[in-house]
PDB file of C-alpha atoms and ligand atoms in Angstrom:
ATOM      1  CA  MET A 100      37.803  24.261 -46.594  1.00 50.00           C
ATOM      2  CA  VAL A 101      40.045  27.404 -46.608  1.00 52.00           C
ATOM      3  CA  LYS A 102      42.866  25.392 -48.242  1.00 57.00           C
ATOM      4  CA  LYS A 103      40.401  24.088 -51.051  1.00 58.00           C
ATOM      5  CA  LEU A 104      39.219  27.591 -51.771  1.00 57.00           C
ATOM      6  CA  LYS A 105      42.819  28.811 -51.843  1.00 60.00           C
ATOM      7  CA  LYS A 106      43.719  26.150 -54.324  1.00 60.00           C
ATOM      8  CA  GLN A 107      40.834  27.089 -56.673  1.00 64.00           C
ATOM      9  CA  LEU A 108      41.673  30.861 -56.451  1.00 65.00           C
ATOM     10  CA  TYR A 109      45.523  30.224 -56.895  1.00 63.00           C
ATOM     11  CA  PRO A 110      45.687  30.412 -60.762  1.00 66.00           C
ATOM     12  CA  VAL A 111      43.636  33.730 -60.757  1.00 69.00           C
ATOM     13  CA  ALA A 112      45.630  35.166 -57.910  1.00 65.00           C
ATOM     14  CA  ARG A 113      48.934  34.055 -59.478  1.00 63.00           C
ATOM     15  CA  PHE A 114      47.954  35.756 -62.799  1.00 64.00           C
ATOM     16  CA  PHE A 115      47.455  39.057 -61.179  1.00 64.00           C
ATOM     17  CA  PHE A 116      50.402  38.746 -58.827  1.00 60.00           C
ATOM     18  CA  ASP A 117      52.853  37.918 -61.741  1.00 62.00           C
ATOM     19  CA  LYS A 118      51.358  40.801 -63.744  1.00 62.00           C
ATOM     20  CA  TYR A 119      51.904  43.101 -60.820  1.00 60.00           C
ATOM     21  CA  ILE A 120      55.504  42.171 -60.063  1.00 56.00           C
ATOM     22  CA  SER A 121      56.503  41.898 -63.773  1.00 56.00           C
ATOM     23  CA  LYS A 122      57.326  45.639 -63.429  1.00 59.00           C
ATOM     24  CA  GLN A 123      59.666  47.113 -60.956  1.00 59.00           C
ATOM     25  CA  ARG A 124      57.771  48.621 -58.156  1.00 85.00           C
ATOM     26  CA  LYS A 125      58.669  50.190 -54.868  1.00 92.00           C
ATOM     27  CA  TYR A 126      57.892  49.257 -51.303  1.00 94.00           C
ATOM     28  CA  THR A 127      58.346  51.601 -48.264  1.00 96.00           C
ATOM     29  CA  TYR A 128      58.448  50.437 -44.675  1.00 97.00           C
ATOM     30  CA  GLU A 129      59.018  52.854 -41.910  1.00 97.00           C
ATOM     31  CA  GLY A 130      60.653  55.466 -44.213  1.00 97.00           C
ATOM     32  CA  ILE A 131      62.864  52.920 -45.916  1.00 98.00           C
ATOM     33  CA  THR A 132      62.085  52.578 -49.687  1.00 97.00           C
ATOM     34  CA  ILE A 133      63.238  49.664 -51.862  1.00 96.00           C
ATOM     35  CA  ALA A 134      62.764  48.803 -55.439  1.00 92.00           C
ATOM     36  CA  ILE A 135      61.035  45.311 -55.994  1.00 90.00           C
ATOM     37  CA  HIS A 136      62.671  43.461 -58.866  1.00 93.00           C
ATOM     38  CA  GLU A 137      60.569  40.678 -60.519  1.00 92.00           C
ATOM     39  CA  GLU A 138      63.403  38.137 -59.813  1.00 95.00           C
ATOM     40  CA  VAL A 139      63.384  38.878 -56.123  1.00 96.00           C
ATOM     41  CA  PHE A 140      60.781  37.778 -53.290  1.00 96.00           C
ATOM     42  CA  PRO A 141      58.285  40.592 -53.291  1.00 93.00           C
ATOM     43  CA  PRO A 142      57.700  41.837 -49.537  1.00 93.00           C
ATOM     44  CA  LYS A 143      54.667  43.802 -50.347  1.00 84.00           C
ATOM     45  CA  PHE A 144      51.827  41.362 -50.663  1.00 80.00           C
ATOM     46  CA  THR A 145      53.501  38.336 -48.955  1.00 86.00           C
ATOM     47  CA  ILE A 146      52.534  38.188 -45.404  1.00 93.00           C
ATOM     48  CA  SER A 147      55.586  36.636 -43.916  1.00 96.00           C
ATOM     49  CA  THR A 148      57.990  39.561 -44.385  1.00 97.00           C
ATOM     50  CA  LYS A 149      55.577  41.905 -42.795  1.00 96.00           C
ATOM     51  CA  ILE A 150      55.102  39.641 -39.706  1.00 97.00           C
ATOM     52  CA  LEU A 151      58.779  39.509 -39.202  1.00 98.00           C
ATOM     53  CA  LEU A 152      59.201  43.275 -39.563  1.00 98.00           C
ATOM     54  CA  GLU A 153      56.483  43.795 -36.948  1.00 97.00           C
ATOM     55  CA  TYR A 154      58.063  41.179 -34.643  1.00 98.00           C
ATOM     56  CA  ILE A 155      61.402  42.844 -34.565  1.00 98.00           C
ATOM     57  CA  LYS A 156      60.107  46.352 -34.382  1.00 98.00           C
ATOM     58  CA  PRO A 157      59.908  46.538 -30.584  1.00 98.00           C
ATOM     59  CA  LEU A 158      63.449  44.923 -30.169  1.00 98.00           C
ATOM     60  CA  ASP A 159      66.418  46.721 -28.862  1.00 98.00           C
ATOM     61  CA  LEU A 160      68.774  45.815 -31.727  1.00 98.00           C
ATOM     62  CA  LYS A 161      71.460  48.358 -31.128  1.00 98.00           C
ATOM     63  CA  ASP A 162      74.981  46.831 -31.722  1.00 98.00           C
ATOM     64  CA  LYS A 163      73.489  43.444 -32.108  1.00 98.00           C
ATOM     65  CA  ASN A 164      74.989  41.144 -34.768  1.00 98.00           C
ATOM     66  CA  PHE A 165      71.996  40.382 -37.059  1.00 98.00           C
ATOM     67  CA  LEU A 166      71.893  37.846 -40.023  1.00 98.00           C
ATOM     68  CA  GLU A 167      69.061  37.795 -42.448  1.00 98.00           C
ATOM     69  CA  LEU A 168      69.557  34.463 -44.164  1.00 98.00           C
ATOM     70  CA  GLY A 169      67.983  34.615 -47.600  1.00 98.00           C
ATOM     71  CA  CYS A 170      67.468  38.216 -47.542  1.00 98.00           C
ATOM     72  CA  GLY A 171      65.504  38.866 -50.783  1.00 98.00           C
ATOM     73  CA  SER A 172      64.622  42.339 -51.028  1.00 97.00           C
ATOM     74  CA  GLY A 173      66.404  42.977 -47.771  1.00 98.00           C
ATOM     75  CA  ILE A 174      63.781  45.241 -46.291  1.00 98.00           C
ATOM     76  CA  ILE A 175      64.224  43.343 -42.914  1.00 98.00           C
ATOM     77  CA  SER A 176      68.010  43.804 -42.920  1.00 98.00           C
ATOM     78  CA  LEU A 177      67.655  47.576 -43.820  1.00 98.00           C
ATOM     79  CA  PHE A 178      65.134  47.995 -41.112  1.00 98.00           C
ATOM     80  CA  ALA A 179      67.285  46.175 -38.420  1.00 98.00           C
ATOM     81  CA  ALA A 180      70.268  48.237 -39.465  1.00 98.00           C
ATOM     82  CA  SER A 181      68.079  51.391 -39.046  1.00 98.00           C
ATOM     83  CA  LYS A 182      67.536  50.211 -35.440  1.00 98.00           C
ATOM     84  CA  GLY A 183      71.254  50.098 -34.810  1.00 98.00           C
ATOM     85  CA  ALA A 184      72.103  46.442 -35.555  1.00 98.00           C
ATOM     86  CA  LYS A 185      75.180  45.306 -37.318  1.00 98.00           C
ATOM     87  CA  VAL A 186      73.541  43.566 -40.231  1.00 98.00           C
ATOM     88  CA  THR A 187      74.730  40.860 -42.653  1.00 98.00           C
ATOM     89  CA  ALA A 188      72.256  40.122 -45.349  1.00 98.00           C
ATOM     90  CA  SER A 189      72.974  36.959 -47.406  1.00 98.00           C
ATOM     91  CA  ASP A 190      71.306  35.454 -50.374  1.00 98.00           C
ATOM     92  CA  ILE A 191      71.970  33.049 -53.281  1.00 98.00           C
ATOM     93  CA  ASN A 192      70.235  35.228 -55.682  1.00 98.00           C
ATOM     94  CA  GLN A 193      72.757  37.615 -57.358  1.00 98.00           C
ATOM     95  CA  THR A 194      69.992  40.006 -58.577  1.00 97.00           C
ATOM     96  CA  ALA A 195      68.811  40.255 -54.896  1.00 98.00           C
ATOM     97  CA  ILE A 196      72.371  41.156 -53.802  1.00 98.00           C
ATOM     98  CA  ARG A 197      72.862  43.751 -56.393  1.00 98.00           C
ATOM     99  CA  ILE A 198      69.418  45.475 -55.874  1.00 97.00           C
ATOM    100  CA  LEU A 199      69.982  45.500 -52.038  1.00 98.00           C
ATOM    101  CA  LYS A 200      73.457  47.008 -52.374  1.00 98.00           C
ATOM    102  CA  GLU A 201      71.877  49.913 -54.297  1.00 98.00           C
ATOM    103  CA  ALA A 202      69.020  50.213 -51.810  1.00 98.00           C
ATOM    104  CA  ALA A 203      71.361  50.392 -48.928  1.00 98.00           C
ATOM    105  CA  ILE A 204      73.258  53.266 -50.689  1.00 98.00           C
ATOM    106  CA  ASN A 205      69.997  54.988 -51.583  1.00 98.00           C
ATOM    107  CA  ASN A 206      68.713  54.785 -47.990  1.00 98.00           C
ATOM    108  CA  GLU A 207      72.081  55.652 -46.507  1.00 98.00           C
ATOM    109  CA  ILE A 208      72.017  52.562 -44.380  1.00 98.00           C
ATOM    110  CA  SER A 209      75.178  50.478 -43.765  1.00 98.00           C
ATOM    111  CA  ILE A 210      74.825  46.697 -44.096  1.00 98.00           C
ATOM    112  CA  ASN A 211      77.067  44.004 -45.171  1.00 98.00           C
ATOM    113  CA  VAL A 212      75.577  42.161 -48.156  1.00 98.00           C
ATOM    114  CA  VAL A 213      76.986  38.745 -49.033  1.00 98.00           C
ATOM    115  CA  TYR A 214      76.434  36.173 -51.669  1.00 98.00           C
ATOM    116  CA  SER A 215      76.119  32.793 -49.895  1.00 98.00           C
ATOM    117  CA  ASP A 216      74.495  29.495 -50.458  1.00 98.00           C
ATOM    118  CA  LEU A 217      72.863  29.110 -46.978  1.00 98.00           C
ATOM    119  CA  LEU A 218      75.670  29.485 -44.467  1.00 97.00           C
ATOM    120  CA  GLU A 219      78.635  28.402 -46.734  1.00 97.00           C
ATOM    121  CA  SER A 220      80.318  31.808 -46.984  1.00 97.00           C
ATOM    122  CA  LEU A 221      79.563  32.758 -43.401  1.00 96.00           C
ATOM    123  CA  GLN A 222      81.752  29.987 -41.758  1.00 91.00           C
ATOM    124  CA  ASN A 223      83.147  30.802 -38.275  1.00 88.00           C
ATOM    125  CA  GLN A 224      80.637  33.800 -37.969  1.00 94.00           C
ATOM    126  CA  GLN A 225      78.395  33.991 -35.024  1.00 95.00           C
ATOM    127  CA  PHE A 226      75.223  36.313 -34.660  1.00 97.00           C
ATOM    128  CA  ASP A 227      72.992  37.519 -31.887  1.00 97.00           C
ATOM    129  CA  TYR A 228      70.039  37.124 -34.255  1.00 98.00           C
ATOM    130  CA  ILE A 229      69.445  34.890 -37.225  1.00 98.00           C
ATOM    131  CA  ILE A 230      66.153  35.581 -39.184  1.00 98.00           C
ATOM    132  CA  ILE A 231      64.901  32.975 -41.795  1.00 98.00           C
ATOM    133  CA  ASN A 232      61.903  33.251 -44.029  1.00 98.00           C
ATOM    134  CA  PRO A 233      62.612  30.130 -46.209  1.00 98.00           C
ATOM    135  CA  PRO A 234      61.311  28.825 -49.338  1.00 98.00           C
ATOM    136  CA  TYR A 235      59.068  25.839 -48.450  1.00 97.00           C
ATOM    137  CA  TYR A 236      57.070  24.402 -51.341  1.00 96.00           C
ATOM    138  CA  PRO A 237      58.499  20.895 -52.245  1.00 97.00           C
ATOM    139  CA  LYS A 238      59.581  21.374 -55.916  1.00 97.00           C
ATOM    140  CA  ALA A 239      62.945  21.758 -57.545  1.00 98.00           C
ATOM    141  CA  PRO A 240      63.645  25.521 -58.333  1.00 98.00           C
ATOM    142  CA  GLN A 241      64.603  26.064 -61.879  1.00 97.00           C
ATOM    143  CA  ASN A 242      66.115  29.564 -61.492  1.00 97.00           C
ATOM    144  CA  ASP A 243      66.822  32.232 -58.893  1.00 96.00           C
ATOM    145  CA  LYS A 244      63.264  33.562 -58.926  1.00 96.00           C
ATOM    146  CA  GLU A 245      61.976  30.156 -57.917  1.00 97.00           C
ATOM    147  CA  ARG A 246      64.426  29.669 -55.267  1.00 98.00           C
ATOM    148  CA  ALA A 247      62.322  32.141 -53.202  1.00 98.00           C
ATOM    149  CA  TRP A 248      59.455  29.715 -53.203  1.00 97.00           C
ATOM    150  CA  PHE A 249      60.756  26.182 -53.789  1.00 98.00           C
ATOM    151  CA  CYS A 250      62.920  24.152 -51.379  1.00 98.00           C
ATOM    152  CA  GLY A 251      63.624  21.379 -53.640  1.00 98.00           C
ATOM    153  CA  GLU A 252      61.659  18.135 -54.278  1.00 98.00           C
ATOM    154  CA  ASN A 253      62.888  16.468 -51.197  1.00 97.00           C
ATOM    155  CA  PHE A 254      63.292  19.632 -49.016  1.00 98.00           C
ATOM    156  CA  GLU A 255      66.960  19.874 -49.909  1.00 98.00           C
ATOM    157  CA  TYR A 256      67.156  23.416 -48.662  1.00 98.00           C
ATOM    158  CA  PHE A 257      66.108  22.375 -45.109  1.00 98.00           C
ATOM    159  CA  GLU A 258      68.328  19.262 -45.156  1.00 98.00           C
ATOM    160  CA  LYS A 259      71.426  21.348 -45.879  1.00 98.00           C
ATOM    161  CA  LEU A 260      70.316  24.315 -43.580  1.00 98.00           C
ATOM    162  CA  PHE A 261      69.951  21.974 -40.525  1.00 98.00           C
ATOM    163  CA  LEU A 262      73.231  20.349 -41.171  1.00 97.00           C
ATOM    164  CA  GLN A 263      74.968  23.760 -41.175  1.00 96.00           C
ATOM    165  CA  LEU A 264      72.867  25.609 -38.574  1.00 96.00           C
ATOM    166  CA  PRO A 265      74.098  23.928 -35.280  1.00 95.00           C
ATOM    167  CA  HIS A 266      77.532  25.547 -35.927  1.00 93.00           C
ATOM    168  CA  HIS A 267      76.000  29.017 -35.922  1.00 94.00           C
ATOM    169  CA  LEU A 268      72.927  28.613 -33.653  1.00 92.00           C
ATOM    170  CA  SER A 269      72.233  31.918 -31.601  1.00 90.00           C
ATOM    171  CA  PRO A 270      69.777  32.269 -28.745  1.00 91.00           C
ATOM    172  CA  ASN A 271      67.544  34.096 -31.273  1.00 97.00           C
ATOM    173  CA  THR A 272      67.541  31.947 -34.397  1.00 98.00           C
ATOM    174  CA  TRP A 273      63.980  32.463 -35.843  1.00 98.00           C
ATOM    175  CA  MET A 274      62.205  30.904 -38.759  1.00 98.00           C
ATOM    176  CA  ILE A 275      58.693  31.839 -40.111  1.00 98.00           C
ATOM    177  CA  LEU A 276      56.581  29.195 -41.524  1.00 98.00           C
ATOM    178  CA  SER A 277      52.889  29.014 -42.725  1.00 96.00           C
ATOM    179  CA  GLU A 278      50.328  26.459 -42.140  1.00 95.00           C
ATOM    180  CA  ASP A 279      50.318  26.054 -45.921  1.00 92.00           C
ATOM    181  CA  CYS A 280      53.608  24.176 -45.800  1.00 95.00           C
ATOM    182  CA  GLU A 281      54.604  20.750 -44.435  1.00 96.00           C
ATOM    183  CA  ILE A 282      55.609  21.995 -40.919  1.00 97.00           C
ATOM    184  CA  ASP A 283      55.808  18.603 -39.373  1.00 97.00           C
ATOM    185  CA  HIS A 284      58.037  17.195 -42.000  1.00 98.00           C
ATOM    186  CA  ILE A 285      60.381  20.235 -41.663  1.00 98.00           C
ATOM    187  CA  LYS A 286      60.466  19.758 -37.917  1.00 98.00           C
ATOM    188  CA  GLN A 287      61.423  16.140 -38.448  1.00 97.00           C
ATOM    189  CA  LEU A 288      64.300  17.140 -40.637  1.00 97.00           C
ATOM    190  CA  ALA A 289      65.488  19.584 -37.894  1.00 98.00           C
ATOM    191  CA  ILE A 290      65.183  16.887 -35.095  1.00 97.00           C
ATOM    192  CA  LYS A 291      67.573  14.617 -37.228  1.00 96.00           C
ATOM    193  CA  ASN A 292      70.154  17.232 -36.703  1.00 95.00           C
ATOM    194  CA  GLY A 293      69.524  17.735 -33.102  1.00 96.00           C
ATOM    195  CA  LEU A 294      67.466  20.905 -33.483  1.00 97.00           C
ATOM    196  CA  PHE A 295      64.024  21.675 -31.905  1.00 96.00           C
ATOM    197  CA  PHE A 296      61.403  24.243 -32.920  1.00 98.00           C
ATOM    198  CA  LYS A 297      59.953  26.264 -30.040  1.00 97.00           C
ATOM    199  CA  LEU A 298      56.774  28.298 -31.051  1.00 98.00           C
ATOM    200  CA  ILE A 299      57.209  31.946 -30.199  1.00 98.00           C
ATOM    201  CA  LEU A 300      54.457  33.482 -32.297  1.00 98.00           C
ATOM    202  CA  GLU A 301      51.292  32.558 -33.951  1.00 97.00           C
ATOM    203  CA  LYS A 302      49.504  34.930 -36.211  1.00 96.00           C
ATOM    204  CA  SER A 303      46.496  34.487 -38.513  1.00 94.00           C
ATOM    205  CA  VAL A 304      46.470  36.700 -41.465  1.00 90.00           C
ATOM    206  CA  ILE A 305      43.470  36.289 -43.939  1.00 84.00           C
ATOM    207  CA  ARG A 306      42.729  33.009 -42.310  1.00 83.00           C
ATOM    208  CA  GLU A 307      46.195  31.638 -42.859  1.00 90.00           C
ATOM    209  CA  LYS A 308      48.168  30.700 -39.666  1.00 95.00           C
ATOM    210  CA  ASN A 309      51.665  31.881 -39.667  1.00 97.00           C
ATOM    211  CA  TYR A 310      54.242  30.804 -36.985  1.00 98.00           C
ATOM    212  CA  ILE A 311      57.530  31.995 -35.899  1.00 98.00           C
ATOM    213  CA  PHE A 312      59.649  29.271 -34.319  1.00 98.00           C
ATOM    214  CA  GLN A 313      62.841  29.752 -32.321  1.00 98.00           C
ATOM    215  CA  ILE A 314      65.326  27.012 -33.373  1.00 98.00           C
ATOM    216  CA  GLU A 315      67.174  25.490 -30.381  1.00 96.00           C
ATOM    217  CA  LYS A 316      69.441  22.664 -29.712  1.00 93.00           C
ATOM    218  CA  SER A 317      67.317  19.681 -28.515  1.00 87.00           C
TER     219      SER A 317
HETATM  220  C1  SAM B 239      60.778  33.520 -48.908  1.00 64.70           C
HETATM  221  S1  SAM B 239      62.125  34.502 -49.484  1.00 64.70           S
HETATM  222  C2  SAM B 239      62.351  35.595 -48.157  1.00 64.70           C
HETATM  223  C3  SAM B 239      63.084  36.926 -48.454  1.00 64.70           C
HETATM  224  C4  SAM B 239      63.253  37.898 -47.288  1.00 64.70           C
HETATM  225  N1  SAM B 239      63.953  37.296 -46.221  1.00 64.70           N
HETATM  226  C5  SAM B 239      61.869  38.313 -46.859  1.00 64.70           C
HETATM  227  O1  SAM B 239      61.425  37.919 -45.793  1.00 64.70           O
HETATM  228  O2  SAM B 239      61.232  39.074 -47.561  1.00 64.70           O
HETATM  229  C6  SAM B 239      63.515  33.303 -49.462  1.00 64.70           C
HETATM  230  C7  SAM B 239      64.773  33.807 -49.880  1.00 64.70           C
HETATM  231  O3  SAM B 239      65.715  32.691 -49.617  1.00 64.70           O
HETATM  232  C8  SAM B 239      66.650  32.795 -50.757  1.00 64.70           C
HETATM  233  N2  SAM B 239      67.268  31.434 -50.799  1.00 64.70           N
HETATM  234  C9  SAM B 239      66.769  30.317 -51.325  1.00 64.70           C
HETATM  235  N3  SAM B 239      67.720  29.299 -51.268  1.00 64.70           N
HETATM  236  C10 SAM B 239      68.854  29.856 -50.750  1.00 64.70           C
HETATM  237  C11 SAM B 239      70.090  29.344 -50.405  1.00 64.70           C
HETATM  238  N4  SAM B 239      70.423  27.993 -50.678  1.00 64.70           N
HETATM  239  N5  SAM B 239      70.999  30.170 -49.868  1.00 64.70           N
HETATM  240  C12 SAM B 239      70.681  31.429 -49.613  1.00 64.70           C
HETATM  241  N6  SAM B 239      69.550  32.006 -49.814  1.00 64.70           N
HETATM  242  C13 SAM B 239      68.565  31.278 -50.328  1.00 64.70           C
HETATM  243  C14 SAM B 239      65.874  33.148 -52.006  1.00 64.70           C
HETATM  244  O4  SAM B 239      66.662  33.620 -52.920  1.00 64.70           O
HETATM  245  C15 SAM B 239      64.911  34.176 -51.243  1.00 64.70           C
HETATM  246  O5  SAM B 239      65.512  35.488 -51.320  1.00 64.70           O
END
């Protein structure tokens, strides 16, 4: 019922959403202000980024090695660094990389911003925390903007990620997913690579259930 309603409302919501983010806007969280570029995943109205921010808020991140894989706007990375973490923020979107480097300077926060296709440029690096808010709609992305949303027709993003992840897995490797996506299929892709999803948070926002999973070796 809720899914059906969402489907009907999607074109209208998408129209206003695209109109809103077609201009650069700003977003502030805990005193950190970033520019939102139209080519980059917008953290303001998307629920997932906010849930992750609130989840890491009470953690003692001082001196912890922290990776945000697919950092987008980088607000999570900047916030983690403001709490004392040693942060690496990676993305495949060069615009996101450029804007985040500027935001780090403007906020006087030190982070390492890296261009990387998943973990390819981070080989041999280990982290205490790995945070992933993945694209999960099964469609082939046509450009960088779409890479924030689409994981490939056959979930290629996850296929590749789960191949690489066992070499980097930390005790705190967390992925957020929504009930809107094909969670069981994504879990099966993980299992193929000896990975297991353990539920650590369930949160409903506007009747949409969101989950944070800890990814472990099975
Ligand atoms: C849903 S957005 C999340 C952005 C940010 N972590 C947040 O929570 O606001 C997914 C991000 O993953 C990035 N991404 C998609 N495919 C990627 C890949 N193969 N390697 C690295 N990053 C990728 C996108 O560019 C996008 O910034």
